């Protein structure tokens, strides 16, 4: 059975700054989506640090909200800046909250894709490797290819932070199409398992 509703993609950026290249990359993704999908960028500014005591004494509202959005999304699009050769703490923190409680993680089995932009030459390649390792721990189903590694981000976006580099726009569009197929495949597998 196929799903007829538009695929809902929840996009999370590990950068909290207003002029973020990573968040701009997610906005570009929203424009380059295939027609049968919708993308929502959810900001992580209000999320407190993961705290097991806070979790036990009544989950913070921002956490409940994040989990609900992830649960109802068909797929995630994660944008990570590279901070000191790794992922941004804000994104790791969001994944840590979302993975809880053990056994009821909203990340378990959720299709996802990774993008990243950095000011320098590496294009977040190290951060993306780390994010894949974290995602493996949460059982997110991360798309392998194509990778979206935006190096020298200052030259790929204009002054209004619109993604103007054509090759980058093409690879991003191609990744989004691949994410749609990947998501449908996992959903079909879940449906076929459910009827057996
Ligand atoms: C950076 N930056 C960076 N860039 C990179 O390619 N490799 C790195 O290891 C680091 N390390 C790093 C650490 C910290 C603490 C900061 C704040 C920045 C630079 C980074 O790529 C640049 O600031 C990007 O613009 C960050 O992404 P946003 O905020 O534009 O999305």
PDB file of C-alpha atoms and ligand atoms in Angstrom:
ATOM      1  CA  UNK A   1       0.000   0.000   0.000  1.00  0.00           C
ATOM      2  CA  UNK A   2       1.336   3.407  -0.852  1.00  0.00           C
ATOM      3  CA  UNK A   3       0.881   6.558   1.158  1.00  0.00           C
ATOM      4  CA  UNK A   4      -1.061   9.277  -0.579  1.00  0.00           C
ATOM      5  CA  UNK A   5      -0.484  12.175   1.783  1.00  0.00           C
ATOM      6  CA  UNK A   6       2.403  14.511   0.954  1.00  0.00           C
ATOM      7  CA  UNK A   7       5.555  13.406   2.726  1.00  0.00           C
ATOM      8  CA  UNK A   8       6.242  15.589   5.720  1.00  0.00           C
ATOM      9  CA  UNK A   9       9.902  16.407   6.275  1.00  0.00           C
ATOM     10  CA  UNK A  10      10.953  17.925   9.573  1.00  0.00           C
ATOM     11  CA  UNK A  11      14.160  19.921   9.208  1.00  0.00           C
ATOM     12  CA  UNK A  12      16.461  20.626  12.154  1.00  0.00           C
ATOM     13  CA  UNK A  13      19.477  22.925  12.052  1.00  0.00           C
ATOM     14  CA  UNK A  14      22.366  22.596  14.485  1.00  0.00           C
ATOM     15  CA  UNK A  15      23.141  26.295  14.084  1.00  0.00           C
ATOM     16  CA  UNK A  16      21.114  28.744  16.137  1.00  0.00           C
ATOM     17  CA  UNK A  17      22.320  31.985  14.556  1.00  0.00           C
ATOM     18  CA  UNK A  18      19.945  33.971  12.374  1.00  0.00           C
ATOM     19  CA  UNK A  19      22.486  34.262   9.526  1.00  0.00           C
ATOM     20  CA  UNK A  20      23.283  30.546   9.575  1.00  0.00           C
ATOM     21  CA  UNK A  21      24.354  28.938   6.313  1.00  0.00           C
ATOM     22  CA  UNK A  22      22.987  25.625   7.575  1.00  0.00           C
ATOM     23  CA  UNK A  23      19.534  27.005   8.273  1.00  0.00           C
ATOM     24  CA  UNK A  24      19.695  28.782   4.890  1.00  0.00           C
ATOM     25  CA  UNK A  25      20.463  25.406   3.327  1.00  0.00           C
ATOM     26  CA  UNK A  26      17.275  24.023   4.894  1.00  0.00           C
ATOM     27  CA  UNK A  27      15.296  26.955   3.490  1.00  0.00           C
ATOM     28  CA  UNK A  28      16.745  26.152   0.063  1.00  0.00           C
ATOM     29  CA  UNK A  29      15.702  22.530   0.565  1.00  0.00           C
ATOM     30  CA  UNK A  30      12.151  23.734   1.188  1.00  0.00           C
ATOM     31  CA  UNK A  31      12.190  25.408  -2.220  1.00  0.00           C
ATOM     32  CA  UNK A  32      13.771  22.476  -4.070  1.00  0.00           C
ATOM     33  CA  UNK A  33      11.415  19.814  -2.701  1.00  0.00           C
ATOM     34  CA  UNK A  34       9.553  17.547  -5.097  1.00  0.00           C
ATOM     35  CA  UNK A  35       5.884  18.664  -5.274  1.00  0.00           C
ATOM     36  CA  UNK A  36       4.558  15.758  -3.221  1.00  0.00           C
ATOM     37  CA  UNK A  37       6.448  16.788  -0.086  1.00  0.00           C
ATOM     38  CA  UNK A  38       6.318  19.532   2.513  1.00  0.00           C
ATOM     39  CA  UNK A  39       9.157  20.726   4.729  1.00  0.00           C
ATOM     40  CA  UNK A  40       8.974  22.435   8.079  1.00  0.00           C
ATOM     41  CA  UNK A  41      12.021  23.940   9.789  1.00  0.00           C
ATOM     42  CA  UNK A  42      11.783  23.558  13.540  1.00  0.00           C
ATOM     43  CA  UNK A  43      14.076  25.830  15.580  1.00  0.00           C
ATOM     44  CA  UNK A  44      15.971  24.352  18.522  1.00  0.00           C
ATOM     45  CA  UNK A  45      16.525  27.596  20.461  1.00  0.00           C
ATOM     46  CA  UNK A  46      14.166  26.841  23.335  1.00  0.00           C
ATOM     47  CA  UNK A  47      15.327  23.291  23.967  1.00  0.00           C
ATOM     48  CA  UNK A  48      17.064  22.983  27.354  1.00  0.00           C
ATOM     49  CA  UNK A  49      20.051  20.690  27.796  1.00  0.00           C
ATOM     50  CA  UNK A  50      19.136  17.078  28.268  1.00  0.00           C
ATOM     51  CA  UNK A  51      18.663  16.443  31.974  1.00  0.00           C
ATOM     52  CA  UNK A  52      17.463  13.102  33.274  1.00  0.00           C
ATOM     53  CA  UNK A  53      15.957  14.716  36.356  1.00  0.00           C
ATOM     54  CA  UNK A  54      13.917  17.143  34.240  1.00  0.00           C
ATOM     55  CA  UNK A  55      12.798  14.180  32.170  1.00  0.00           C
ATOM     56  CA  UNK A  56      11.676  12.281  35.267  1.00  0.00           C
ATOM     57  CA  UNK A  57       9.889  15.209  36.897  1.00  0.00           C
ATOM     58  CA  UNK A  58       7.832  16.155  33.823  1.00  0.00           C
ATOM     59  CA  UNK A  59       9.245  16.646  30.375  1.00  0.00           C
ATOM     60  CA  UNK A  60       9.882  20.287  29.331  1.00  0.00           C
ATOM     61  CA  UNK A  61       7.250  21.561  26.888  1.00  0.00           C
ATOM     62  CA  UNK A  62       9.865  22.209  24.177  1.00  0.00           C
ATOM     63  CA  UNK A  63      10.853  18.543  24.349  1.00  0.00           C
ATOM     64  CA  UNK A  64       7.279  17.268  24.109  1.00  0.00           C
ATOM     65  CA  UNK A  65       6.776  19.568  21.131  1.00  0.00           C
ATOM     66  CA  UNK A  66       9.967  18.390  19.407  1.00  0.00           C
ATOM     67  CA  UNK A  67       9.066  14.735  19.910  1.00  0.00           C
ATOM     68  CA  UNK A  68       5.530  15.245  18.588  1.00  0.00           C
ATOM     69  CA  UNK A  69       6.865  16.939  15.464  1.00  0.00           C
ATOM     70  CA  UNK A  70       9.391  14.163  14.852  1.00  0.00           C
ATOM     71  CA  UNK A  71       6.768  11.478  15.472  1.00  0.00           C
ATOM     72  CA  UNK A  72       4.373  12.945  12.934  1.00  0.00           C
ATOM     73  CA  UNK A  73       7.088  13.590  10.331  1.00  0.00           C
ATOM     74  CA  UNK A  74       7.745  11.005   7.649  1.00  0.00           C
ATOM     75  CA  UNK A  75      11.427  11.884   7.507  1.00  0.00           C
ATOM     76  CA  UNK A  76      14.036  14.172   9.021  1.00  0.00           C
ATOM     77  CA  UNK A  77      16.471  16.495   7.300  1.00  0.00           C
ATOM     78  CA  UNK A  78      19.377  17.303   9.604  1.00  0.00           C
ATOM     79  CA  UNK A  79      21.691  20.243   8.888  1.00  0.00           C
ATOM     80  CA  UNK A  80      24.900  20.229  10.843  1.00  0.00           C
ATOM     81  CA  UNK A  81      27.535  22.888  11.051  1.00  0.00           C
ATOM     82  CA  UNK A  82      31.021  21.625  11.873  1.00  0.00           C
ATOM     83  CA  UNK A  83      32.240  22.793  15.253  1.00  0.00           C
ATOM     84  CA  UNK A  84      35.767  21.650  16.079  1.00  0.00           C
ATOM     85  CA  UNK A  85      35.542  18.713  13.700  1.00  0.00           C
ATOM     86  CA  UNK A  86      32.241  17.489  15.089  1.00  0.00           C
ATOM     87  CA  UNK A  87      28.513  18.179  15.176  1.00  0.00           C
ATOM     88  CA  UNK A  88      26.922  21.126  16.943  1.00  0.00           C
ATOM     89  CA  UNK A  89      25.852  20.525  20.539  1.00  0.00           C
ATOM     90  CA  UNK A  90      22.348  21.887  19.819  1.00  0.00           C
ATOM     91  CA  UNK A  91      21.710  19.130  17.302  1.00  0.00           C
ATOM     92  CA  UNK A  92      23.214  16.374  19.464  1.00  0.00           C
ATOM     93  CA  UNK A  93      21.083  17.602  22.355  1.00  0.00           C
ATOM     94  CA  UNK A  94      17.912  17.451  20.241  1.00  0.00           C
ATOM     95  CA  UNK A  95      18.731  13.890  19.185  1.00  0.00           C
ATOM     96  CA  UNK A  96      19.481  12.920  22.794  1.00  0.00           C
ATOM     97  CA  UNK A  97      16.089  14.189  23.979  1.00  0.00           C
ATOM     98  CA  UNK A  98      14.278  12.624  21.043  1.00  0.00           C
ATOM     99  CA  UNK A  99      15.879   9.238  21.701  1.00  0.00           C
ATOM    100  CA  UNK A 100      14.312   9.078  25.169  1.00  0.00           C
ATOM    101  CA  UNK A 101      12.888   7.212  26.951  1.00  0.00           C
ATOM    102  CA  UNK A 102      14.765   4.092  26.033  1.00  0.00           C
ATOM    103  CA  UNK A 103      12.505   1.779  24.073  1.00  0.00           C
ATOM    104  CA  UNK A 104      10.140   4.570  22.977  1.00  0.00           C
ATOM    105  CA  UNK A 105      12.442   6.699  20.841  1.00  0.00           C
ATOM    106  CA  UNK A 106      10.740   8.727  18.117  1.00  0.00           C
ATOM    107  CA  UNK A 107      13.966   8.357  16.106  1.00  0.00           C
ATOM    108  CA  UNK A 108      13.843   4.572  15.949  1.00  0.00           C
ATOM    109  CA  UNK A 109      13.369   3.604  12.291  1.00  0.00           C
ATOM    110  CA  UNK A 110      12.804   7.201  11.083  1.00  0.00           C
ATOM    111  CA  UNK A 111      14.228   7.895   7.617  1.00  0.00           C
ATOM    112  CA  UNK A 112      16.644  10.830   7.540  1.00  0.00           C
ATOM    113  CA  UNK A 113      19.122  12.709   5.403  1.00  0.00           C
ATOM    114  CA  UNK A 114      22.082  14.853   6.385  1.00  0.00           C
ATOM    115  CA  UNK A 115      23.295  18.124   4.922  1.00  0.00           C
ATOM    116  CA  UNK A 116      25.928  20.556   6.113  1.00  0.00           C
ATOM    117  CA  UNK A 117      27.593  23.828   5.223  1.00  0.00           C
ATOM    118  CA  UNK A 118      30.861  25.238   6.481  1.00  0.00           C
ATOM    119  CA  UNK A 119      32.755  28.411   5.830  1.00  0.00           C
ATOM    120  CA  UNK A 120      35.932  26.494   5.119  1.00  0.00           C
ATOM    121  CA  UNK A 121      37.082  23.845   2.675  1.00  0.00           C
ATOM    122  CA  UNK A 122      35.941  20.718   4.500  1.00  0.00           C
ATOM    123  CA  UNK A 123      32.196  21.248   3.934  1.00  0.00           C
ATOM    124  CA  UNK A 124      31.327  19.562   7.268  1.00  0.00           C
ATOM    125  CA  UNK A 125      32.664  16.182   6.139  1.00  0.00           C
ATOM    126  CA  UNK A 126      33.999  15.352   9.597  1.00  0.00           C
ATOM    127  CA  UNK A 127      30.839  16.527  11.340  1.00  0.00           C
ATOM    128  CA  UNK A 128      28.714  14.455   8.984  1.00  0.00           C
ATOM    129  CA  UNK A 129      30.761  11.342   9.771  1.00  0.00           C
ATOM    130  CA  UNK A 130      30.148  11.947  13.470  1.00  0.00           C
ATOM    131  CA  UNK A 131      26.458  12.576  12.888  1.00  0.00           C
ATOM    132  CA  UNK A 132      26.175   9.261  11.060  1.00  0.00           C
ATOM    133  CA  UNK A 133      27.729   7.541  14.066  1.00  0.00           C
ATOM    134  CA  UNK A 134      25.224   9.204  16.428  1.00  0.00           C
ATOM    135  CA  UNK A 135      22.354   8.399  14.075  1.00  0.00           C
ATOM    136  CA  UNK A 136      23.453   4.758  14.053  1.00  0.00           C
ATOM    137  CA  UNK A 137      23.037   4.759  17.838  1.00  0.00           C
ATOM    138  CA  UNK A 138      19.481   6.074  17.542  1.00  0.00           C
ATOM    139  CA  UNK A 139      18.478   3.774  14.655  1.00  0.00           C
ATOM    140  CA  UNK A 140      17.632   6.646  12.376  1.00  0.00           C
ATOM    141  CA  UNK A 141      17.674   5.287   8.806  1.00  0.00           C
ATOM    142  CA  UNK A 142      20.137   7.686   7.223  1.00  0.00           C
ATOM    143  CA  UNK A 143      20.309   7.965   3.461  1.00  0.00           C
ATOM    144  CA  UNK A 144      23.825   7.157   2.178  1.00  0.00           C
ATOM    145  CA  UNK A 145      23.952   9.196  -1.006  1.00  0.00           C
ATOM    146  CA  UNK A 146      24.104  11.722  -2.469  1.00  0.00           C
ATOM    147  CA  UNK A 147      25.966  13.617   0.226  1.00  0.00           C
ATOM    148  CA  UNK A 148      25.377  17.365   0.514  1.00  0.00           C
ATOM    149  CA  UNK A 149      28.648  18.937   1.638  1.00  0.00           C
ATOM    150  CA  UNK A 150      28.693  22.693   1.160  1.00  0.00           C
ATOM    151  CA  UNK A 151      32.265  23.963   1.421  1.00  0.00           C
ATOM    152  CA  UNK A 152      33.182  27.674   1.245  1.00  0.00           C
ATOM    153  CA  UNK A 153      29.563  28.466   2.073  1.00  0.00           C
ATOM    154  CA  UNK A 154      30.213  32.208   1.818  1.00  0.00           C
ATOM    155  CA  UNK A 155      30.564  31.813  -1.949  1.00  0.00           C
ATOM    156  CA  UNK A 156      27.480  29.597  -2.414  1.00  0.00           C
ATOM    157  CA  UNK A 157      24.862  31.876  -0.836  1.00  0.00           C
ATOM    158  CA  UNK A 158      24.087  35.471  -1.751  1.00  0.00           C
ATOM    159  CA  UNK A 159      23.758  38.383   0.683  1.00  0.00           C
ATOM    160  CA  UNK A 160      20.153  37.370   1.445  1.00  0.00           C
ATOM    161  CA  UNK A 161      21.376  33.819   2.186  1.00  0.00           C
ATOM    162  CA  UNK A 162      19.727  32.361  -0.879  1.00  0.00           C
ATOM    163  CA  UNK A 163      21.512  29.311  -2.235  1.00  0.00           C
ATOM    164  CA  UNK A 164      22.735  30.527  -5.619  1.00  0.00           C
ATOM    165  CA  UNK A 165      25.356  27.906  -6.510  1.00  0.00           C
ATOM    166  CA  UNK A 166      23.787  25.748  -9.236  1.00  0.00           C
ATOM    167  CA  UNK A 167      25.771  22.519  -8.636  1.00  0.00           C
ATOM    168  CA  UNK A 168      24.853  22.695  -4.941  1.00  0.00           C
ATOM    169  CA  UNK A 169      21.192  23.300  -5.789  1.00  0.00           C
ATOM    170  CA  UNK A 170      21.258  20.262  -8.084  1.00  0.00           C
ATOM    171  CA  UNK A 171      22.821  17.915  -5.545  1.00  0.00           C
ATOM    172  CA  UNK A 172      20.423  19.125  -2.846  1.00  0.00           C
ATOM    173  CA  UNK A 173      17.414  18.560  -5.123  1.00  0.00           C
ATOM    174  CA  UNK A 174      18.753  15.137  -6.004  1.00  0.00           C
ATOM    175  CA  UNK A 175      19.217  14.244  -2.329  1.00  0.00           C
ATOM    176  CA  UNK A 176      15.641  15.323  -1.561  1.00  0.00           C
ATOM    177  CA  UNK A 177      14.294  13.085  -4.338  1.00  0.00           C
ATOM    178  CA  UNK A 178      16.402  10.228  -2.990  1.00  0.00           C
ATOM    179  CA  UNK A 179      15.082  10.903   0.517  1.00  0.00           C
ATOM    180  CA  UNK A 180      11.507  10.662  -0.800  1.00  0.00           C
ATOM    181  CA  UNK A 181      12.190   7.263  -2.404  1.00  0.00           C
ATOM    182  CA  UNK A 182      14.062   6.090   0.697  1.00  0.00           C
ATOM    183  CA  UNK A 183      11.171   7.137   2.944  1.00  0.00           C
ATOM    184  CA  UNK A 184       8.547   5.411   0.747  1.00  0.00           C
ATOM    185  CA  UNK A 185      10.639   2.241   0.772  1.00  0.00           C
ATOM    186  CA  UNK A 186      10.841   2.144   4.557  1.00  0.00           C
ATOM    187  CA  UNK A 187       7.126   2.897   4.843  1.00  0.00           C
ATOM    188  CA  UNK A 188       6.268   0.124   2.399  1.00  0.00           C
ATOM    189  CA  UNK A 189       8.456  -2.288   4.321  1.00  0.00           C
ATOM    190  CA  UNK A 190       6.702  -1.365   7.575  1.00  0.00           C
ATOM    191  CA  UNK A 191       3.311  -1.814   5.925  1.00  0.00           C
ATOM    192  CA  UNK A 192       4.211  -5.212   4.480  1.00  0.00           C
ATOM    193  CA  UNK A 193       5.540  -6.363   7.864  1.00  0.00           C
ATOM    194  CA  UNK A 194       2.340  -5.195   9.541  1.00  0.00           C
ATOM    195  CA  UNK A 195       0.107  -7.335   7.283  1.00  0.00           C
ATOM    196  CA  UNK A 196       2.158 -10.504   7.746  1.00  0.00           C
TER     197      UNK A 196
HETATM  198  C1  LIG B   1      33.634  26.576  13.523  1.00  0.00           C
HETATM  199  N1  LIG B   1      33.840  26.451  12.145  1.00  0.00           N
HETATM  200  C2  LIG B   1      34.414  25.302  11.636  1.00  0.00           C
HETATM  201  N2  LIG B   1      34.404  25.030  10.285  1.00  0.00           N
HETATM  202  C3  LIG B   1      34.917  23.865   9.809  1.00  0.00           C
HETATM  203  O1  LIG B   1      34.876  23.613   8.614  1.00  0.00           O
HETATM  204  N3  LIG B   1      35.505  22.950  10.655  1.00  0.00           N
HETATM  205  C4  LIG B   1      35.553  23.165  12.003  1.00  0.00           C
HETATM  206  O2  LIG B   1      36.051  22.319  12.725  1.00  0.00           O
HETATM  207  C5  LIG B   1      35.018  24.378  12.530  1.00  0.00           C
HETATM  208  N4  LIG B   1      35.024  24.623  13.870  1.00  0.00           N
HETATM  209  C6  LIG B   1      34.247  25.638  14.391  1.00  0.00           C
HETATM  210  C7  LIG B   1      34.058  25.742  15.762  1.00  0.00           C
HETATM  211  C8  LIG B   1      33.201  26.679  16.278  1.00  0.00           C
HETATM  212  C9  LIG B   1      32.947  26.703  17.750  1.00  0.00           C
HETATM  213  C10 LIG B   1      32.542  27.587  15.405  1.00  0.00           C
HETATM  214  C11 LIG B   1      31.579  28.616  15.957  1.00  0.00           C
HETATM  215  C12 LIG B   1      32.779  27.545  14.064  1.00  0.00           C
HETATM  216  C13 LIG B   1      33.343  27.478  11.221  1.00  0.00           C
HETATM  217  C14 LIG B   1      31.932  27.160  10.745  1.00  0.00           C
HETATM  218  O3  LIG B   1      31.997  26.325   9.616  1.00  0.00           O
HETATM  219  C15 LIG B   1      31.213  28.443  10.371  1.00  0.00           C
HETATM  220  O4  LIG B   1      31.121  29.269  11.522  1.00  0.00           O
HETATM  221  C16 LIG B   1      29.842  28.182   9.802  1.00  0.00           C
HETATM  222  O5  LIG B   1      29.324  29.379   9.265  1.00  0.00           O
HETATM  223  C17 LIG B   1      28.900  27.640  10.904  1.00  0.00           C
HETATM  224  O6  LIG B   1      27.656  27.288  10.354  1.00  0.00           O
HETATM  225  P1  LIG B   1      26.389  28.294  10.344  1.00  0.00           P
HETATM  226  O7  LIG B   1      26.262  28.921  11.694  1.00  0.00           O
HETATM  227  O8  LIG B   1      26.689  29.323   9.277  1.00  0.00           O
HETATM  228  O9  LIG B   1      25.256  27.424   9.978  1.00  0.00           O
END
